[in-house]
Amino acid sequence: MFTFLHAADIHLDSPLRGLEAYADAPVEQLRQATRRAFDNLIDLAIEERVAFVLLAGDLYDGDWKDYNTGLFFINRVSRLRKANIRVFMVSGNHDAASQITKALQLPDNVHLFSTKQPGTVTIEALGVALHGQGYHARGLVENIARNFPQPLPHYLNIGLLHTSLTGRQGHEPYAPCSLDDLLAKGYDYWALGHIHKREEVADSPWIVFPGNIQGRHIHETGAKGATLVRVEEGRIAAVEHRELDVLRWSLCQVDLTNCATKDLAIEAIRQGMESEEGRADGRPLALRLQLTGESPVHAELHRDAVPLTEEFRSLAVGLGEIWLEKVEFATRRPVALSGDPMGLGPETPLADLVQAVDRFAFQPGSIKEQIPEIAEMLNKLPPELLHEGGLIGDDSSEWAASLREEVKEMLIAKLLGQGGGR
């Protein structure tokens, strides 16, 4: 009997995005999060006395030129060397772009599979055959899984592959292949990488995306970690997720439909934050607050969005190690603005203006054309962040539609506030 550890998408020294602008943000935790999560991975491997560790791509985070990142990795896997734990790894799309990958000399307990063709390594003492191939270029669109060798008889056969399979939302379609392609190889376990959300694709045989070990922004929410695999009598006996993240991201949705006053809304928000904190298992929490529902306080929320955001941020900090990444005011008006909104009179100029704003549709392209800074900002963001969670930098995206709607609702709320006080 023995165990091994399967991890992927480490993205060492990748910045955590979303909290940088706030004075109370945990700057040091943000900078060190991926390193601390990797330390947790090393500690887990040693504590569990695993036979080997599999790293299924994207150890690094693109074309970094800071060799301290690579030196950190070498230092940590040297700890595994002292514990007689071997490491087997393939390069992913981010590693293919990394200068570090091509320059550092790896310790002798680390085996990096070739990027030219699939290779096989056997561990005779354990009866294990490992098959893998890395990326020779970032935008790999070939189905390299088809070329993996046939399983070795009387061995536990494990495939190591960085792939999108047939595609997953928010991830580039690199090294695509089908489930049937993997099943046809007859391996006992497929250690996959590239998809940052944990997924057990199949269990006979086991085909697993462990997810990344540390969430880096709001589109990587929930527990993050690695997969511990137990082998008994030459068969996979158990597959278990182990949490390794040091800071957790969460989307907190609060329905304000039944909140008749702002105070009731704030209490509902407080309860929602507390609930999310309870699910973070003692970790600091980076939280996005999304307010929904046909709310009686809809107009007040949009009118006072800026001061309320600061109030919600103070509420979060008061509850513990919670940092508010963003507030999305996604409530709706309980009734449509038609006829005589808010008693303004059906033919008053203000009523006409409110209804005109309500009907107004921002034209595609208008946001980036009218506010060049937004276009400039989007152009500077890395492609993977733009694609994850629908943050595509075009005006047909969910992000742009949400922004247009939020601007419209804020204008209406301001108008109605002025009308109520005339």
PDB file of N, CA and C in Angstrom, residues 72 81 83 122 198 258 278 287 323 361 390 395 401:
ATOM      1  N   PHE A  72      12.707  29.373  -5.239  1.00  0.00           N
ATOM      2  CA  PHE A  72      11.771  28.966  -4.189  1.00  0.00           C
ATOM      3  C   PHE A  72      11.291  27.544  -4.446  1.00  0.00           C
ATOM      4  N   ARG A  81      13.032  15.814  -1.385  1.00  0.00           N
ATOM      5  CA  ARG A  81      14.184  14.946  -1.657  1.00  0.00           C
ATOM      6  C   ARG A  81      14.713  14.345  -0.364  1.00  0.00           C
ATOM      7  N   ALA A  83      13.068  13.720   2.176  1.00  0.00           N
ATOM      8  CA  ALA A  83      12.077  12.756   2.669  1.00  0.00           C
ATOM      9  C   ALA A  83      11.901  11.585   1.705  1.00  0.00           C
ATOM     10  N   THR A 122       9.120   4.329 -15.060  1.00  0.00           N
ATOM     11  CA  THR A 122       8.610   3.288 -14.164  1.00  0.00           C
ATOM     12  C   THR A 122       9.250   3.400 -12.786  1.00  0.00           C
ATOM     13  N   ARG A 198     -11.950  22.021  -9.147  1.00  0.00           N
ATOM     14  CA  ARG A 198     -11.819  20.574  -8.957  1.00  0.00           C
ATOM     15  C   ARG A 198     -12.962  19.843  -9.660  1.00  0.00           C
ATOM     16  N   ASN A 258     -37.409  40.781   0.673  1.00  0.00           N
ATOM     17  CA  ASN A 258     -38.284  40.991   1.832  1.00  0.00           C
ATOM     18  C   ASN A 258     -37.770  42.056   2.796  1.00  0.00           C
ATOM     19  N   GLY A 278     -18.196  31.474   7.994  1.00  0.00           N
ATOM     20  CA  GLY A 278     -18.246  30.154   8.608  1.00  0.00           C
ATOM     21  C   GLY A 278     -17.793  29.042   7.680  1.00  0.00           C
ATOM     22  N   LEU A 287     -14.288  38.634  -0.325  1.00  0.00           N
ATOM     23  CA  LEU A 287     -15.702  38.404  -0.592  1.00  0.00           C
ATOM     24  C   LEU A 287     -16.272  39.425  -1.563  1.00  0.00           C
ATOM     25  N   TRP A 323     -12.449  40.752   3.649  1.00  0.00           N
ATOM     26  CA  TRP A 323     -12.191  41.925   2.822  1.00  0.00           C
ATOM     27  C   TRP A 323     -13.163  41.932   1.657  1.00  0.00           C
ATOM     28  N   ALA A 361     -30.973  52.283 -24.111  1.00  0.00           N
ATOM     29  CA  ALA A 361     -30.076  51.146 -24.310  1.00  0.00           C
ATOM     30  C   ALA A 361     -28.722  51.676 -24.750  1.00  0.00           C
ATOM     31  N   GLY A 390     -16.465  35.283 -17.776  1.00  0.00           N
ATOM     32  CA  GLY A 390     -17.157  36.171 -18.699  1.00  0.00           C
ATOM     33  C   GLY A 390     -16.593  37.565 -18.764  1.00  0.00           C
ATOM     34  N   ASP A 395     -18.038  44.765 -25.639  1.00  0.00           N
ATOM     35  CA  ASP A 395     -19.248  45.347 -25.092  1.00  0.00           C
ATOM     36  C   ASP A 395     -20.466  44.441 -25.183  1.00  0.00           C
ATOM     37  N   ALA A 401     -22.736  44.391 -20.128  1.00  0.00           N
ATOM     38  CA  ALA A 401     -24.181  44.528 -19.946  1.00  0.00           C
ATOM     39  C   ALA A 401     -24.509  44.897 -18.510  1.00  0.00           C
TER      40      ALA A 401
END
